[in-house]
Amino acid sequence: MSKKKIESNYKKKIDLLTSYNKNYYDVSKPLVSDKEYDDLKNSILALENKYSYLRSEESPSKIVGFKPSKNFHKVTHRAQMLSLANAFEREDLMNFEKKILNFLSKDKDFKLSYSAEPKIDGISASLIYKNGNFKTGLSRGDGKEGEDITANLMTIKEIPKKIEFKDFPEEIDIRGEVFIQNSDFKNLKDKFANPRNAASGSLRQKNPEDTKKIPLKFIAYTFGYEKGLKAKNQTDFLKNLNSWGFKINPLNKLITGIDNLLINYSRIEMDRAKIDFDIDGIVYKINDFELQKRLGNVANSPRWAIAHKFASNKAISKILNIEIQIGRTGALTPVAKIKPINIGGVIVSNATLHNEDEIDRKNVRIGDLATIERAGDVIPHIISVDITKRDKKSQKFIFPKKCPSCGSKTIKEFNNTTKKEDAVRRCSSEGYDCEKIAIEKLKHFVSKEAFNIEGFGKKIVENFWNLNLIKLPQDIFNLDFKKIENLEGWGKQSMENLKYSINQRKNISLERLIYSLGIRHIGLENAKILSKYFKSFSNFINFSNEVNLDDILNIDGIGETQLLSVKNFFNNKINLNILKELQKNLEVKDSSIKNKNGLLNEKTFMITGKLNGISRAEVKSLIEENSGSSVSTVSKKLNYLIIGDKPTKKKVNKAKKLKITILNQSQFLKMLNITS
Ligand code: IVH
């Protein structure tokens, strides 16, 4: 075939692929089957391989930025897929247990039993079973919404497709980890960096036939939504899983008390290398489901479970420089640039020094030899420096008194709770006025728990910022895609992917939107509280007209610090403009009050005095679960005052004066049909 003919053949294929992509991404109507699409793509790649002169911006080999994971449809999880808080030391475990005992109002001698499950480092998946049939399989995604990867999960032998046991629930989401055994990974070493990447890559194959070739395994460990599950605790549930045909981790154990958890931890850590799958710690779960239910969740993780990560790796290297990074909230974080060193298989060249005080406390100087520690996925940090090896000419590190990005004064705030000066020094400018803060704010805006714009990673934010494509959040929704398509490293396909991701997120909940704004002290939980209070985006935008400051302070969870921070946000003209522009570009869903018909619908409660056998935190979450709300002051807006032992007299008297119903603990519990 002549060169010309080869080129025209190639061009035809590229045009065809472009039209397939366009239909898929723009109008969500695939023109061909996945197989046909893949065959075409592979034939283009093969041609390029054979004839190196073939080039096209639209080539699938040019796709940069991110993989077209939107080949998979997004599905909302019936129950959120939570993540776990981390523990590293005995002290973290003690705190974890203490918090649980406090919440449950148990005394410190109360013995808690845990299901201790070695934490497999793979990819989690949720398998939806209806009447014993495996119907749909989802990836974790952002925890709320996953990708439909059913076809790929179907190829895994260890996933039962039909379960005929009588005690198998009518409906259940079985959750667990997809992974590759180390012995199987040996043959895949050339293709993937580690077993986890191999599992992730295989699960995201467009063609299930490709997934089938990889020896993926599945271990089950928890459930999401369920109807008809009889187990009363985690150990029984694990036994059930096994009897239904799921593989479970053979190293799971039921353990009572922190000391025994630590013994088990050391044993497993010692044997870690002998196990044929990668584990990065041990998950501890309160065994009793009743207690788990009482404990509930905070933001994205359960109160009843924690991941005890394995000890880190340490190494010694030289501090070449100390750089100052500026975070989203203006915090100045010193980062030690160290001579690159391999710590447990990862090349480390940065280590955090946390804040100004830490540099002083650890007496760290540029040029010092430092011990650096790396634990799991946490940023490496400096443990100590060797002063005996210090160069005589070395000098104390002077922390900048002006922001290295915008030149504003840096300040240490006074912390009203601790009555001390903060350890963190901050840039005093107003958010978007400081370049570095603005970039970090934008990174936060697009991040997973915020707008979750797939493929819009940190590097892209920086790149677009430098190219003046985005300066403020609203710019994301008015991008010049023609310009992006022509940027180096971009092409039609990757541009279309990005456009698709952004368009998908134009419809957003008020809660997420508030969180995305990155208002200081307004994390996920507070964003949720505020969204419930404001109910709609237009109420929120009109904050200064809408809000009665006493009202907002009366919401439990919002204190002076949070209110001041929100007020500051609304005092800033740039922020007001951002909100106005976002309103033009977005469809913000009103916050729907969950479970509107709860037993305490729209009633307000306040607690005073010590309760018996139940903590305030638990009473508050019971109130919320039943559509009531708890407030922090006695006013006309209060419906019920719950009194325990030694209530504050002033509060009781005020409530009596205002004719507010006063309840004792058991009267309150009776309202919820709970007998104490
Ligand atoms: S339970 C309760 N159990 O760890 C909510 N997770 O950070 C968490 N994981 O996404 C799930 N082994 O990928 C649970 N025995 C185990 C686990 C486990 C590994 C992973 C899972 C999850 C992550 C949580």
PDB file of N, CA and C in Angstrom, residues 46-106:
ATOM      1  N   ALA A  46      -2.277   0.130  16.294  1.00  0.00           N
ATOM      2  CA  ALA A  46      -1.406  -0.802  15.563  1.00  0.00           C
ATOM      3  C   ALA A  46      -0.793  -0.108  14.336  1.00  0.00           C
ATOM      4  N   LEU A  47      -1.629   0.681  13.653  1.00  0.00           N
ATOM      5  CA  LEU A  47      -1.120   1.403  12.474  1.00  0.00           C
ATOM      6  C   LEU A  47      -0.002   2.373  12.869  1.00  0.00           C
ATOM      7  N   GLU A  48      -0.241   3.095  13.962  1.00  0.00           N
ATOM      8  CA  GLU A  48       0.756   4.071  14.422  1.00  0.00           C
ATOM      9  C   GLU A  48       2.069   3.378  14.786  1.00  0.00           C
ATOM     10  N   ASN A  49       1.907   2.193  15.335  1.00  0.00           N
ATOM     11  CA  ASN A  49       3.078   1.421  15.730  1.00  0.00           C
ATOM     12  C   ASN A  49       3.914   1.017  14.526  1.00  0.00           C
ATOM     13  N   LYS A  50       3.172   0.602  13.495  1.00  0.00           N
ATOM     14  CA  LYS A  50       3.826   0.093  12.294  1.00  0.00           C
ATOM     15  C   LYS A  50       4.421   1.228  11.450  1.00  0.00           C
ATOM     16  N   TYR A  51       3.644   2.307  11.289  1.00  0.00           N
ATOM     17  CA  TYR A  51       4.108   3.428  10.453  1.00  0.00           C
ATOM     18  C   TYR A  51       4.292   4.649  11.338  1.00  0.00           C
ATOM     19  N   SER A  52       5.546   4.888  11.718  1.00  0.00           N
ATOM     20  CA  SER A  52       5.784   5.920  12.727  1.00  0.00           C
ATOM     21  C   SER A  52       5.474   7.331  12.221  1.00  0.00           C
ATOM     22  N   TYR A  53       5.301   7.492  10.898  1.00  0.00           N
ATOM     23  CA  TYR A  53       5.002   8.834  10.383  1.00  0.00           C
ATOM     24  C   TYR A  53       3.529   9.219  10.590  1.00  0.00           C
ATOM     25  N   LEU A  54       2.707   8.273  11.000  1.00  0.00           N
ATOM     26  CA  LEU A  54       1.287   8.608  11.188  1.00  0.00           C
ATOM     27  C   LEU A  54       1.106   9.398  12.482  1.00  0.00           C
ATOM     28  N   ARG A  55       0.479  10.528  12.358  1.00  0.00           N
ATOM     29  CA  ARG A  55       0.293  11.398  13.527  1.00  0.00           C
ATOM     30  C   ARG A  55      -1.067  12.056  13.471  1.00  0.00           C
ATOM     31  N   SER A  56      -1.741  12.123  14.598  1.00  0.00           N
ATOM     32  CA  SER A  56      -2.971  12.908  14.646  1.00  0.00           C
ATOM     33  C   SER A  56      -3.230  13.343  16.080  1.00  0.00           C
ATOM     34  N   GLU A  57      -3.687  14.567  16.192  1.00  0.00           N
ATOM     35  CA  GLU A  57      -4.016  15.080  17.530  1.00  0.00           C
ATOM     36  C   GLU A  57      -5.169  14.282  18.137  1.00  0.00           C
ATOM     37  N   GLU A  58      -5.974  13.694  17.242  1.00  0.00           N
ATOM     38  CA  GLU A  58      -7.138  12.960  17.725  1.00  0.00           C
ATOM     39  C   GLU A  58      -6.816  11.501  18.060  1.00  0.00           C
ATOM     40  N   SER A  59      -5.553  11.148  17.932  1.00  0.00           N
ATOM     41  CA  SER A  59      -5.186   9.750  18.155  1.00  0.00           C
ATOM     42  C   SER A  59      -5.473   9.325  19.598  1.00  0.00           C
ATOM     43  N   PRO A  60      -5.965   8.098  19.803  1.00  0.00           N
ATOM     44  CA  PRO A  60      -6.195   7.651  21.183  1.00  0.00           C
ATOM     45  C   PRO A  60      -4.902   7.621  21.996  1.00  0.00           C
ATOM     46  N   SER A  61      -3.771   7.556  21.307  1.00  0.00           N
ATOM     47  CA  SER A  61      -2.496   7.551  22.043  1.00  0.00           C
ATOM     48  C   SER A  61      -2.173   8.924  22.610  1.00  0.00           C
ATOM     49  N   LYS A  62      -2.886   9.937  22.126  1.00  0.00           N
ATOM     50  CA  LYS A  62      -2.615  11.309  22.591  1.00  0.00           C
ATOM     51  C   LYS A  62      -3.482  11.703  23.777  1.00  0.00           C
ATOM     52  N   ILE A  63      -4.352  10.789  24.188  1.00  0.00           N
ATOM     53  CA  ILE A  63      -5.266  11.166  25.263  1.00  0.00           C
ATOM     54  C   ILE A  63      -4.465  11.417  26.523  1.00  0.00           C
ATOM     55  N   VAL A  64      -4.549  12.630  26.986  1.00  0.00           N
ATOM     56  CA  VAL A  64      -3.838  12.944  28.220  1.00  0.00           C
ATOM     57  C   VAL A  64      -4.831  13.427  29.251  1.00  0.00           C
ATOM     58  N   GLY A  65      -4.325  13.712  30.411  1.00  0.00           N
ATOM     59  CA  GLY A  65      -5.189  14.250  31.457  1.00  0.00           C
ATOM     60  C   GLY A  65      -5.797  13.144  32.281  1.00  0.00           C
ATOM     61  N   PHE A  66      -6.631  12.339  31.692  1.00  0.00           N
ATOM     62  CA  PHE A  66      -7.217  11.247  32.466  1.00  0.00           C
ATOM     63  C   PHE A  66      -7.794  10.193  31.541  1.00  0.00           C
ATOM     64  N   LYS A  67      -7.970   9.025  32.100  1.00  0.00           N
ATOM     65  CA  LYS A  67      -8.529   7.934  31.322  1.00  0.00           C
ATOM     66  C   LYS A  67     -10.020   8.172  31.130  1.00  0.00           C
ATOM     67  N   PRO A  68     -10.558   7.754  30.020  1.00  0.00           N
ATOM     68  CA  PRO A  68     -11.983   7.990  29.810  1.00  0.00           C
ATOM     69  C   PRO A  68     -12.827   7.055  30.674  1.00  0.00           C
ATOM     70  N   SER A  69     -12.778   7.304  32.001  1.00  0.00           N
ATOM     71  CA  SER A  69     -13.485   6.396  32.894  1.00  0.00           C
ATOM     72  C   SER A  69     -14.986   6.592  32.760  1.00  0.00           C
ATOM     73  N   LYS A  70     -15.367   7.672  32.044  1.00  0.00           N
ATOM     74  CA  LYS A  70     -16.806   7.858  31.901  1.00  0.00           C
ATOM     75  C   LYS A  70     -17.410   6.906  30.894  1.00  0.00           C
ATOM     76  N   ASN A  71     -16.627   5.957  30.475  1.00  0.00           N
ATOM     77  CA  ASN A  71     -17.223   4.843  29.743  1.00  0.00           C
ATOM     78  C   ASN A  71     -18.226   4.152  30.652  1.00  0.00           C
ATOM     79  N   PHE A  72     -18.025   4.343  31.945  1.00  0.00           N
ATOM     80  CA  PHE A  72     -18.910   3.700  32.912  1.00  0.00           C
ATOM     81  C   PHE A  72     -19.953   4.693  33.392  1.00  0.00           C
ATOM     82  N   HIS A  73     -21.154   4.205  33.527  1.00  0.00           N
ATOM     83  CA  HIS A  73     -22.208   5.101  33.989  1.00  0.00           C
ATOM     84  C   HIS A  73     -22.134   5.273  35.485  1.00  0.00           C
ATOM     85  N   LYS A  74     -22.495   6.446  35.926  1.00  0.00           N
ATOM     86  CA  LYS A  74     -22.466   6.730  37.363  1.00  0.00           C
ATOM     87  C   LYS A  74     -23.771   6.280  38.012  1.00  0.00           C
ATOM     88  N   VAL A  75     -23.639   5.669  39.164  1.00  0.00           N
ATOM     89  CA  VAL A  75     -24.831   5.210  39.891  1.00  0.00           C
ATOM     90  C   VAL A  75     -24.690   5.622  41.360  1.00  0.00           C
ATOM     91  N   THR A  76     -25.775   6.124  41.940  1.00  0.00           N
ATOM     92  CA  THR A  76     -25.719   6.534  43.349  1.00  0.00           C
ATOM     93  C   THR A  76     -25.744   5.291  44.243  1.00  0.00           C
ATOM     94  N   HIS A  77     -24.829   5.227  45.205  1.00  0.00           N
ATOM     95  CA  HIS A  77     -24.822   4.096  46.142  1.00  0.00           C
ATOM     96  C   HIS A  77     -26.079   4.152  47.010  1.00  0.00           C
ATOM     97  N   ARG A  78     -26.685   3.002  47.258  1.00  0.00           N
ATOM     98  CA  ARG A  78     -27.904   3.003  48.080  1.00  0.00           C
ATOM     99  C   ARG A  78     -27.566   3.387  49.521  1.00  0.00           C
ATOM    100  N   ALA A  79     -26.373   3.015  49.959  1.00  0.00           N
ATOM    101  CA  ALA A  79     -25.868   3.504  51.247  1.00  0.00           C
ATOM    102  C   ALA A  79     -24.447   3.979  50.955  1.00  0.00           C
ATOM    103  N   GLN A  80     -24.093   5.129  51.503  1.00  0.00           N
ATOM    104  CA  GLN A  80     -22.779   5.712  51.186  1.00  0.00           C
ATOM    105  C   GLN A  80     -21.637   4.729  51.471  1.00  0.00           C
ATOM    106  N   MET A  81     -20.589   4.768  50.635  1.00  0.00           N
ATOM    107  CA  MET A  81     -19.404   3.946  50.918  1.00  0.00           C
ATOM    108  C   MET A  81     -18.448   4.822  51.722  1.00  0.00           C
ATOM    109  N   LEU A  82     -18.289   4.472  52.966  1.00  0.00           N
ATOM    110  CA  LEU A  82     -17.517   5.330  53.861  1.00  0.00           C
ATOM    111  C   LEU A  82     -16.033   5.060  53.756  1.00  0.00           C
ATOM    112  N   SER A  83     -15.240   5.980  54.288  1.00  0.00           N
ATOM    113  CA  SER A  83     -13.815   5.679  54.408  1.00  0.00           C
ATOM    114  C   SER A  83     -13.488   5.585  55.896  1.00  0.00           C
ATOM    115  N   LEU A  84     -12.235   5.332  56.210  1.00  0.00           N
ATOM    116  CA  LEU A  84     -11.880   5.113  57.616  1.00  0.00           C
ATOM    117  C   LEU A  84     -10.875   6.138  58.108  1.00  0.00           C
ATOM    118  N   ALA A  85     -11.014   6.498  59.383  1.00  0.00           N
ATOM    119  CA  ALA A  85      -9.998   7.351  59.998  1.00  0.00           C
ATOM    120  C   ALA A  85      -8.773   6.461  60.253  1.00  0.00           C
ATOM    121  N   ASN A  86      -7.595   7.082  60.343  1.00  0.00           N
ATOM    122  CA  ASN A  86      -6.367   6.314  60.558  1.00  0.00           C
ATOM    123  C   ASN A  86      -5.857   6.414  61.987  1.00  0.00           C
ATOM    124  N   ALA A  87      -5.255   5.336  62.454  1.00  0.00           N
ATOM    125  CA  ALA A  87      -4.551   5.357  63.739  1.00  0.00           C
ATOM    126  C   ALA A  87      -3.140   4.851  63.472  1.00  0.00           C
ATOM    127  N   PHE A  88      -2.163   5.408  64.194  1.00  0.00           N
ATOM    128  CA  PHE A  88      -0.784   4.957  64.009  1.00  0.00           C
ATOM    129  C   PHE A  88      -0.207   4.373  65.286  1.00  0.00           C
ATOM    130  N   GLU A  89      -0.609   4.973  66.403  1.00  0.00           N
ATOM    131  CA  GLU A  89       0.014   4.577  67.666  1.00  0.00           C
ATOM    132  C   GLU A  89      -1.051   4.132  68.665  1.00  0.00           C
ATOM    133  N   ARG A  90      -0.539   3.565  69.768  1.00  0.00           N
ATOM    134  CA  ARG A  90      -1.416   3.122  70.860  1.00  0.00           C
ATOM    135  C   ARG A  90      -2.331   4.263  71.311  1.00  0.00           C
ATOM    136  N   GLU A  91      -1.733   5.452  71.391  1.00  0.00           N
ATOM    137  CA  GLU A  91      -2.492   6.609  71.860  1.00  0.00           C
ATOM    138  C   GLU A  91      -3.713   6.886  70.957  1.00  0.00           C
ATOM    139  N   ASP A  92      -3.520   6.738  69.661  1.00  0.00           N
ATOM    140  CA  ASP A  92      -4.645   6.973  68.733  1.00  0.00           C
ATOM    141  C   ASP A  92      -5.770   5.978  69.011  1.00  0.00           C
ATOM    142  N   LEU A  93      -5.376   4.737  69.330  1.00  0.00           N
ATOM    143  CA  LEU A  93      -6.388   3.712  69.609  1.00  0.00           C
ATOM    144  C   LEU A  93      -7.100   4.007  70.925  1.00  0.00           C
ATOM    145  N   MET A  94      -6.324   4.469  71.911  1.00  0.00           N
ATOM    146  CA  MET A  94      -6.922   4.810  73.206  1.00  0.00           C
ATOM    147  C   MET A  94      -7.957   5.923  73.013  1.00  0.00           C
ATOM    148  N   ASN A  95      -7.583   6.916  72.211  1.00  0.00           N
ATOM    149  CA  ASN A  95      -8.513   8.027  71.946  1.00  0.00           C
ATOM    150  C   ASN A  95      -9.768   7.558  71.236  1.00  0.00           C
ATOM    151  N   PHE A  96      -9.553   6.655  70.280  1.00  0.00           N
ATOM    152  CA  PHE A  96     -10.669   6.101  69.509  1.00  0.00           C
ATOM    153  C   PHE A  96     -11.657   5.433  70.469  1.00  0.00           C
ATOM    154  N   GLU A  97     -11.117   4.600  71.379  1.00  0.00           N
ATOM    155  CA  GLU A  97     -11.985   3.875  72.304  1.00  0.00           C
ATOM    156  C   GLU A  97     -12.656   4.826  73.304  1.00  0.00           C
ATOM    157  N   LYS A  98     -11.879   5.814  73.732  1.00  0.00           N
ATOM    158  CA  LYS A  98     -12.413   6.780  74.698  1.00  0.00           C
ATOM    159  C   LYS A  98     -13.616   7.518  74.105  1.00  0.00           C
ATOM    160  N   LYS A  99     -13.463   7.942  72.863  1.00  0.00           N
ATOM    161  CA  LYS A  99     -14.558   8.668  72.206  1.00  0.00           C
ATOM    162  C   LYS A  99     -15.810   7.798  72.102  1.00  0.00           C
ATOM    163  N   ILE A 100     -15.584   6.518  71.798  1.00  0.00           N
ATOM    164  CA  ILE A 100     -16.716   5.599  71.672  1.00  0.00           C
ATOM    165  C   ILE A 100     -17.418   5.448  73.023  1.00  0.00           C
ATOM    166  N   LEU A 101     -16.610   5.241  74.066  1.00  0.00           N
ATOM    167  CA  LEU A 101     -17.199   5.056  75.396  1.00  0.00           C
ATOM    168  C   LEU A 101     -17.950   6.310  75.825  1.00  0.00           C
ATOM    169  N   ASN A 102     -17.383   7.474  75.515  1.00  0.00           N
ATOM    170  CA  ASN A 102     -18.066   8.728  75.840  1.00  0.00           C
ATOM    171  C   ASN A 102     -19.394   8.816  75.126  1.00  0.00           C
ATOM    172  N   PHE A 103     -19.355   8.512  73.828  1.00  0.00           N
ATOM    173  CA  PHE A 103     -20.573   8.625  73.019  1.00  0.00           C
ATOM    174  C   PHE A 103     -21.652   7.695  73.552  1.00  0.00           C
ATOM    175  N   LEU A 104     -21.218   6.485  73.934  1.00  0.00           N
ATOM    176  CA  LEU A 104     -22.192   5.502  74.412  1.00  0.00           C
ATOM    177  C   LEU A 104     -22.497   5.685  75.898  1.00  0.00           C
ATOM    178  N   SER A 105     -21.805   6.654  76.495  1.00  0.00           N
ATOM    179  CA  SER A 105     -21.938   6.929  77.917  1.00  0.00           C
ATOM    180  C   SER A 105     -21.681   5.681  78.769  1.00  0.00           C
ATOM    181  N   LYS A 106     -20.617   4.963  78.444  1.00  0.00           N
ATOM    182  CA  LYS A 106     -20.220   3.776  79.216  1.00  0.00           C
ATOM    183  C   LYS A 106     -19.010   4.182  80.061  1.00  0.00           C
TER     184      LYS A 106
END
